[in-house]
Amino acid sequence: MTPVAVMVGANRVVSAAGIIHPLGSADLSPEDEKALRRRIVEQALQALRTEVAKPTVFGRE
Amino acid sequence: MAAETLRVVCYLNQFFGQLGGEDKAGVGPQVVDGAIGAARAVQQALGDAGTVVATVICGDNYAAEQAERATAELVALVAAARPDLLVAGPAFLAGRYGVACGALCAAAQAELKIPTVTGMHAENPGVELYRRQVYVVQTGAEATRMLPEVQRLVALGLKLARGEAIGAPAAHGYFARGVTRNIVAGANAADRAVAMLLDKLAGRAFTTEVPRPAFPPVAAPRLVKTLAGATIALVTDGGLVPRGNPDGIEALNATRYGAYSIEGKSSLDAAQYDNPHRGYDTTWVKQDPHRLVPVDVARELEQSGAIGKLHETVYSTVGVATTLAQSARMGREIAEKLRAAGVDAVILTST
């Protein structure tokens, strides 16, 4: 859904793990799932520290 | 050739294609001979003018999460049915579905050189993404008047398939494609502008010739503090609520949001939470609310000093078929409360 977030004008968009579980994945072990979540949150923090002039997607893609 | 009726292919999501609800939103592209589900309304609207030779169906999540692959697979299925016209949707206010309809129509036009038409509500994100490339007929928010809506899609589709001239957006009920055509107006611009102003002053209806963009740009704020000194709040439109949904947040078209304390919590106990969101399959976020609101990881980052503080209130609402006006109001109210509480930045998790 990142194209939608960009289209409506969200300035800092982080690509996450999917609609039904944006910050996790039932396919991973609990440890790996938490590590995935941590990576996405850290990516969000990195995005917050980054100056942007227009809607920008961080992370995958 | 004249004796052959027009070959039409319909595109539907898993719901309108009668595969199932959110439990089937992950299914990949598939094709069924003839018209099934909502495609029957297309056949009814076509009458003798054409035949729905195939219905192509794809789950909303499959289409949204791997958009490029889904579109390529769908185009191949459409191509195999050798249509003269593709009718996608209508998607009404369903966002994933609308985006998928727009993407498929755009790709089919470009790669198969066939006319396409789809239909959506004005606030479906698919409208802004695709109205310049694709004829998107304006529909209501819900499928309560399926046949009359489909009749308007089919009427425009038939004109396109027959190569007939297409009139102005208002004449056919489609969203303006940003195409400028020279016409001879009955009055010059000054006269028209004054007439419009007089209508406006008198409170009469008038139609602008230069509509404003739907989504004005929002200036990107700068985080002035370092992360280690900043207070970060978690907000979600994915529907996290305490068990019992004390604020009665609606399952769709929400007008309410909740403020939920996480004070003293290093993680969220799934047994204490619920999720009324009816826009996606909430099974996995109910199993583990951190898959939606990452309190566990955020607490660890707070303890390690990576962030200054995690705000002790999580704001939550349900973002599905929510009107732009309600979303903007709730966003503004939540932002005001966060600012008053000294929050420096927000991580908003969305589904």
Coordinates of C-alpha atoms in Angstrom, one line a residue:
Chain A
M1 CA 0.0 0.0 0.0
T2 CA 3.0 2.3 -0.1
P3 CA 1.8 3.9 -3.4
V4 CA -1.4 4.9 -1.7
A5 CA 0.5 6.4 1.3
V6 CA 2.6 8.4 -1.1
M7 CA -0.4 9.5 -3.2
V8 CA -2.2 10.9 -0.2
G9 CA 0.9 12.9 0.8
A10 CA 2.4 10.9 3.7
N11 CA 6.0 12.3 3.7
R12 CA 7.9 9.4 5.3
V13 CA 6.7 6.0 4.3
V14 CA 8.3 2.7 5.5
S15 CA 7.6 -0.4 3.5
A16 CA 6.5 -3.0 6.1
A17 CA 5.6 -6.7 6.1
G18 CA 2.1 -6.8 4.7
I19 CA -1.5 -5.8 5.2
I20 CA -2.5 -8.5 7.6
H21 CA 0.5 -8.1 9.8
P22 CA 2.5 -5.0 9.0
L23 CA 5.0 -5.5 11.8
G24 CA 5.3 -9.3 11.9
S25 CA 4.9 -12.5 10.1
A26 CA 3.2 -15.7 11.2
D27 CA 5.6 -17.7 9.0
L28 CA 8.7 -16.8 11.1
S29 CA 9.9 -18.1 14.4
P30 CA 9.1 -15.8 17.3
E31 CA 12.7 -14.7 17.5
D32 CA 12.9 -14.0 13.8
E33 CA 9.6 -12.3 13.8
K34 CA 10.6 -9.9 16.5
A35 CA 13.9 -9.2 14.7
L36 CA 11.9 -8.3 11.6
R37 CA 9.7 -6.0 13.7
R38 CA 12.7 -4.3 15.2
R39 CA 14.2 -3.7 11.7
I40 CA 11.0 -2.0 10.5
V41 CA 10.8 0.2 13.6
E42 CA 14.5 1.1 13.3
Q43 CA 13.8 1.9 9.7
A44 CA 11.0 4.2 10.8
L45 CA 13.3 5.9 13.3
Q46 CA 15.9 6.4 10.5
A47 CA 13.2 7.9 8.3
L48 CA 12.2 10.3 11.1
R49 CA 15.9 11.5 11.2
T50 CA 15.9 12.0 7.5
E51 CA 14.9 15.3 6.0
V52 CA 12.5 14.9 3.0
A53 CA 11.0 17.5 0.7
K54 CA 8.3 15.2 -0.7
P55 CA 6.7 11.8 0.0
T56 CA 9.5 9.3 0.3
V57 CA 9.5 5.5 0.7
F58 CA 12.1 4.0 2.9
G59 CA 13.1 0.4 3.2
R60 CA 12.4 -2.4 0.7
E61 CA 11.8 -1.6 -3.0
Chain B
M1 CA -17.1 -9.8 -38.1
A2 CA -20.3 -7.8 -37.8
A3 CA -22.3 -10.8 -36.7
E4 CA -19.9 -11.5 -33.8
T5 CA -20.9 -10.0 -30.5
L6 CA -18.4 -8.1 -28.5
R7 CA -16.1 -10.3 -26.3
V8 CA -16.0 -8.8 -22.7
V9 CA -13.8 -9.9 -19.8
C10 CA -14.6 -8.9 -16.2
Y11 CA -12.2 -8.4 -13.4
L12 CA -13.4 -9.0 -9.8
N13 CA -11.9 -9.3 -6.3
Q14 CA -12.4 -12.5 -4.2
F15 CA -15.5 -11.1 -2.6
F16 CA -17.4 -10.0 -5.8
G17 CA -16.1 -13.1 -7.5
Q18 CA -17.7 -15.2 -4.8
L19 CA -14.5 -17.0 -3.6
G20 CA -14.9 -15.6 -0.1
G21 CA -14.2 -12.7 2.2
E22 CA -11.0 -11.6 3.9
D23 CA -10.1 -15.3 4.5
K24 CA -9.6 -15.5 0.7
A25 CA -7.9 -12.2 0.2
G26 CA -4.6 -13.9 -0.4
V27 CA -5.7 -16.0 -3.3
G28 CA -3.8 -15.5 -6.6
P29 CA -5.2 -14.7 -10.0
Q30 CA -7.6 -17.2 -11.5
V31 CA -10.1 -17.3 -14.4
V32 CA -13.6 -18.7 -14.7
D33 CA -15.4 -19.1 -18.0
G34 CA -18.4 -16.8 -18.5
A35 CA -19.8 -14.4 -16.0
I36 CA -19.9 -15.2 -12.3
G37 CA -20.6 -13.1 -9.2
A38 CA -20.8 -9.4 -10.0
A39 CA -19.9 -10.1 -13.6
R40 CA -23.5 -11.3 -14.1
A41 CA -24.6 -7.7 -13.7
V42 CA -22.2 -6.8 -16.5
Q43 CA -23.8 -9.4 -18.7
Q44 CA -27.2 -8.2 -17.8
A45 CA -26.2 -4.6 -18.7
L46 CA -24.6 -5.8 -22.0
G47 CA -27.8 -7.6 -23.1
D48 CA -27.3 -8.5 -26.8
A49 CA -24.5 -6.0 -27.3
G50 CA -21.8 -8.4 -25.9
T51 CA -20.9 -11.5 -24.1
V52 CA -18.9 -11.9 -20.9
V53 CA -16.5 -14.7 -22.1
A54 CA -14.5 -14.9 -18.9
T55 CA -14.3 -13.5 -15.3
V56 CA -10.8 -13.0 -13.9
I57 CA -10.6 -12.9 -10.1
C58 CA -7.8 -12.1 -7.7
G59 CA -7.6 -11.7 -3.9
D60 CA -7.3 -8.1 -2.6
N61 CA -4.1 -8.8 -0.5
Y62 CA -2.4 -10.8 -3.3
A63 CA -3.1 -7.9 -5.7
A64 CA -1.9 -5.2 -3.2
E65 CA 1.2 -6.9 -1.7
Q66 CA 2.8 -8.0 -5.0
A67 CA 1.2 -5.6 -7.3
E68 CA 3.6 -5.9 -10.3
R69 CA 3.5 -9.7 -10.3
A70 CA -0.3 -9.8 -9.8
T71 CA -0.9 -7.3 -12.7
A72 CA 1.4 -9.3 -15.0
E73 CA -0.4 -12.6 -14.2
L74 CA -3.8 -10.9 -14.6
V75 CA -3.0 -9.4 -17.9
A76 CA -2.0 -12.8 -19.2
L77 CA -5.3 -14.3 -18.1
V78 CA -7.2 -11.4 -19.7
A79 CA -5.2 -11.8 -22.9
A80 CA -6.0 -15.5 -23.1
A81 CA -9.7 -14.7 -23.3
R82 CA -9.1 -12.4 -26.3
P83 CA -11.5 -9.7 -25.2
D84 CA -12.6 -6.6 -27.1
L85 CA -13.3 -4.8 -23.8
L86 CA -12.2 -5.2 -20.1
V87 CA -14.6 -4.2 -17.4
A88 CA -13.0 -4.0 -13.9
G89 CA -15.0 -3.8 -10.7
P90 CA -16.8 -1.6 -9.9
A91 CA -14.7 -1.3 -6.7
F92 CA -16.9 1.3 -4.9
L93 CA -14.9 2.5 -1.8
A94 CA -12.8 -0.7 -1.5
G95 CA -9.2 0.7 -1.6
R96 CA -7.1 -2.4 -2.4
Y97 CA -9.7 -3.5 -5.0
G98 CA -9.8 -0.1 -6.6
V99 CA -6.0 0.1 -6.9
A100 CA -6.0 -3.4 -8.5
C101 CA -8.7 -2.4 -11.0
G102 CA -6.8 0.7 -12.0
A103 CA -3.5 -1.1 -12.3
L104 CA -5.0 -3.9 -14.4
C105 CA -6.9 -1.5 -16.7
A106 CA -3.8 0.6 -17.3
A107 CA -1.7 -2.5 -18.1
A108 CA -4.3 -4.1 -20.3
Q109 CA -4.7 -0.9 -22.3
A110 CA -0.9 -0.6 -22.8
E111 CA -0.1 -4.2 -23.5
L112 CA -3.2 -5.7 -25.1
K113 CA -4.3 -2.5 -26.8
I114 CA -7.9 -3.0 -25.7
P115 CA -10.3 -0.4 -24.2
T116 CA -11.0 -0.8 -20.5
V117 CA -13.4 0.8 -18.0
T118 CA -13.6 0.6 -14.2
G119 CA -15.8 2.3 -11.5
M120 CA -15.1 3.6 -8.0
H121 CA -16.2 6.0 -5.3
A122 CA -14.6 9.4 -5.5
E123 CA -12.5 8.7 -2.4
N124 CA -11.2 5.3 -3.5
P125 CA -7.4 5.8 -3.7
G126 CA -7.5 4.1 -7.1
V127 CA -9.2 7.2 -8.5
E128 CA -6.3 9.5 -8.0
L129 CA -3.7 6.9 -9.0
Y130 CA -5.3 5.9 -12.3
R131 CA -8.0 8.4 -13.5
R132 CA -5.5 10.0 -15.9
Q133 CA -4.8 6.7 -17.7
V134 CA -8.1 4.9 -17.3
Y135 CA -11.8 5.7 -17.6
V136 CA -13.0 5.5 -14.0
V137 CA -16.7 5.9 -13.7
Q138 CA -17.9 7.5 -10.5
T139 CA -20.0 5.1 -8.3
G140 CA -21.4 5.1 -4.8
A141 CA -19.5 3.9 -1.8
E142 CA -21.3 0.6 -1.5
A143 CA -22.6 -2.1 -3.8
T144 CA -26.3 -1.4 -2.9
R145 CA -27.2 -0.3 -6.4
M146 CA -25.0 -2.7 -8.4
L147 CA -27.0 -2.9 -11.6
P148 CA -27.5 0.8 -12.3
E149 CA -23.9 1.5 -11.5
V150 CA -22.7 -1.3 -13.8
Q151 CA -25.0 -0.1 -16.6
R152 CA -23.1 3.2 -16.6
L153 CA -19.7 1.4 -16.8
V154 CA -21.0 -0.8 -19.6
A155 CA -22.5 2.2 -21.5
L156 CA -19.1 3.9 -21.5
G157 CA -17.3 0.7 -22.2
L158 CA -19.4 0.0 -25.3
K159 CA -18.7 3.5 -26.6
L160 CA -15.0 2.9 -26.1
A161 CA -15.1 -0.6 -27.7
R162 CA -17.0 0.8 -30.8
G163 CA -14.5 3.6 -31.1
E164 CA -17.2 6.3 -30.6
A165 CA -16.3 9.8 -29.5
I166 CA -16.3 10.2 -25.7
G167 CA -17.8 13.4 -24.3
A168 CA -16.8 15.4 -21.3
P169 CA -16.5 13.7 -17.9
A170 CA -19.7 15.1 -16.6
A171 CA -21.7 13.8 -19.6
H172 CA -20.6 10.2 -18.9
G173 CA -20.0 10.3 -15.2
Y174 CA -16.3 9.4 -15.3
F175 CA -13.5 11.1 -13.4
A176 CA -11.7 13.8 -15.3
R177 CA -8.6 12.4 -16.9
G178 CA -6.7 15.6 -17.0
V179 CA -7.2 15.8 -20.8
T180 CA -7.7 19.3 -22.2
R181 CA -9.8 19.5 -25.3
N182 CA -10.6 22.7 -27.2
I183 CA -14.3 23.4 -27.3
V184 CA -16.2 26.5 -28.4
A185 CA -17.8 27.9 -25.3
G186 CA -21.0 29.9 -25.5
A187 CA -19.4 32.9 -23.7
N188 CA -15.9 34.2 -23.2
A189 CA -13.9 33.5 -20.1
A190 CA -14.7 36.8 -18.4
D191 CA -18.4 36.3 -18.9
R192 CA -18.2 32.8 -17.6
A193 CA -16.2 33.8 -14.5
V194 CA -18.6 36.6 -13.7
A195 CA -21.6 34.3 -14.1
M196 CA -19.9 31.8 -11.8
L197 CA -19.2 34.5 -9.2
L198 CA -22.8 35.7 -9.4
D199 CA -24.0 32.1 -8.9
K200 CA -21.7 31.7 -5.9
L201 CA -22.8 35.0 -4.3
A202 CA -26.5 34.0 -4.8
G203 CA -25.9 30.6 -3.3
R204 CA -26.7 28.8 -6.6
A205 CA -25.0 25.7 -7.8
F206 CA -22.0 26.2 -10.1
T207 CA -19.3 24.1 -11.6
T208 CA -15.7 25.1 -11.5
E209 CA -13.7 24.8 -14.7
V210 CA -10.5 24.3 -12.7
P211 CA -11.1 21.8 -9.9
R212 CA -8.6 21.8 -7.0
P213 CA -6.4 18.7 -6.4
A214 CA -7.9 16.3 -3.9
F215 CA -4.7 15.9 -1.8
P216 CA -2.9 19.2 -1.2
P217 CA 0.8 18.5 -0.3
V218 CA 1.6 18.5 3.4
A219 CA 4.9 20.1 4.4
A220 CA 7.3 17.5 5.9
P221 CA 8.2 18.5 9.4
R222 CA 11.8 18.1 10.6
L223 CA 12.6 16.3 13.8
V224 CA 14.5 19.0 15.7
K225 CA 15.7 16.8 18.6
T226 CA 17.9 13.8 18.4
L227 CA 16.1 10.5 18.7
A228 CA 17.8 9.9 22.0
G229 CA 16.0 13.0 23.4
A230 CA 12.7 12.6 21.6
T231 CA 9.4 11.3 22.8
I232 CA 7.9 8.9 20.2
A233 CA 4.2 7.9 20.0
L234 CA 2.6 4.9 18.4
V235 CA -0.6 5.4 16.4
T236 CA -2.4 2.9 14.2
D237 CA -5.3 2.8 11.8
G238 CA -5.3 -1.0 12.0
G239 CA -8.0 -1.2 14.7
L240 CA -6.3 -2.2 17.9
V241 CA -8.7 -1.8 20.8
P242 CA -8.9 -3.2 24.4
R243 CA -11.1 -6.2 24.7
G244 CA -14.8 -5.1 24.6
N245 CA -14.0 -2.1 22.4
P246 CA -14.8 0.5 25.1
D247 CA -15.0 3.4 22.6
G248 CA -17.2 1.5 20.2
I249 CA -14.9 2.1 17.3
E250 CA -16.8 1.2 14.1
A251 CA -15.8 -1.8 12.1
L252 CA -15.7 0.4 9.0
N253 CA -16.3 4.0 8.0
A254 CA -15.0 5.0 11.5
T255 CA -15.8 8.3 13.1
R256 CA -14.2 7.5 16.4
Y257 CA -10.7 6.7 17.7
G258 CA -9.4 5.5 21.1
A259 CA -6.6 6.5 23.4
Y260 CA -5.2 3.5 25.2
S261 CA -2.6 3.6 28.0
I262 CA 0.5 1.3 27.8
E263 CA 1.9 2.7 31.0
G264 CA 3.9 0.0 32.8
K265 CA 3.6 -2.4 29.9
S266 CA 6.7 -3.8 28.2
S267 CA 4.5 -5.8 25.8
L268 CA 0.8 -6.2 24.9
D269 CA -1.1 -9.3 26.2
A270 CA -3.2 -10.6 23.3
A271 CA -5.9 -11.7 25.7
Q272 CA -6.5 -8.1 26.7
Y273 CA -7.0 -6.8 23.1
D274 CA -9.3 -7.1 20.3
N275 CA -9.8 -5.7 16.8
P276 CA -13.0 -4.7 15.2
H277 CA -11.4 -3.7 11.8
R278 CA -13.4 -5.3 8.9
G279 CA -11.1 -4.3 6.1
Y280 CA -8.5 -7.0 6.4
D281 CA -8.2 -10.5 8.1
T282 CA -7.3 -9.6 11.7
T283 CA -6.5 -13.2 12.7
W284 CA -2.8 -12.5 12.9
V285 CA -2.8 -9.2 14.7
K286 CA -5.3 -10.7 17.3
Q287 CA -2.9 -13.5 17.9
D288 CA -0.1 -11.0 18.6
P289 CA -1.0 -7.3 18.7
H290 CA 2.7 -6.4 18.2
R291 CA 2.3 -7.3 14.6
L292 CA 0.2 -4.1 14.4
V293 CA 1.5 -1.9 17.3
P294 CA 5.2 -2.7 18.1
V295 CA 5.1 -1.8 21.9
D296 CA 7.6 -4.6 22.7
V297 CA 10.3 -3.4 20.3
A298 CA 9.7 0.3 21.1
R299 CA 10.1 -0.4 24.9
E300 CA 13.4 -2.0 24.2
L301 CA 14.5 0.9 22.2
E302 CA 13.4 3.2 25.0
Q303 CA 15.4 1.2 27.6
S304 CA 18.5 1.1 25.4
G305 CA 18.3 4.8 25.0
A306 CA 17.9 4.7 21.2
I307 CA 14.8 6.9 21.8
G308 CA 14.2 9.2 24.7
K309 CA 10.8 8.1 25.7
L310 CA 7.9 6.0 24.4
H311 CA 4.6 8.0 24.8
E312 CA 2.4 6.2 27.2
T313 CA -0.8 6.5 25.1
V314 CA -1.4 4.6 21.9
Y315 CA -4.1 6.2 19.6
S316 CA -6.0 3.8 17.4
T317 CA -8.8 3.9 14.9
V318 CA -10.2 1.7 12.0
G319 CA -9.1 2.9 8.6
V320 CA -11.4 1.2 6.1
A321 CA -13.9 3.0 3.9
T322 CA -13.3 6.0 6.2
T323 CA -14.1 9.3 4.5
L324 CA -11.4 11.8 3.9
A325 CA -13.2 14.4 6.0
Q326 CA -13.4 12.0 9.0
S327 CA -9.8 10.9 8.6
A328 CA -8.6 14.5 8.5
R329 CA -10.6 15.4 11.6
M330 CA -9.4 12.5 13.6
G331 CA -5.8 13.0 12.5
R332 CA -6.0 16.7 13.5
E333 CA -7.4 15.9 16.9
I334 CA -4.9 13.1 17.6
A335 CA -2.0 15.4 16.5
E336 CA -3.2 18.2 18.8
K337 CA -3.3 15.8 21.7
L338 CA 0.1 14.4 21.0
R339 CA 1.6 17.9 20.6
A340 CA 0.0 19.0 23.9
A341 CA 1.6 15.9 25.6
G342 CA 5.0 16.9 24.3
V343 CA 5.4 14.1 21.7
D344 CA 8.1 14.9 19.1
A345 CA 7.4 12.2 16.5
V346 CA 4.9 9.5 15.6
I347 CA 5.2 6.0 14.1
L348 CA 1.8 5.3 12.5
T349 CA 1.4 1.7 11.6
S350 CA -1.2 1.1 8.8
T351 CA -2.8 -2.0 7.2

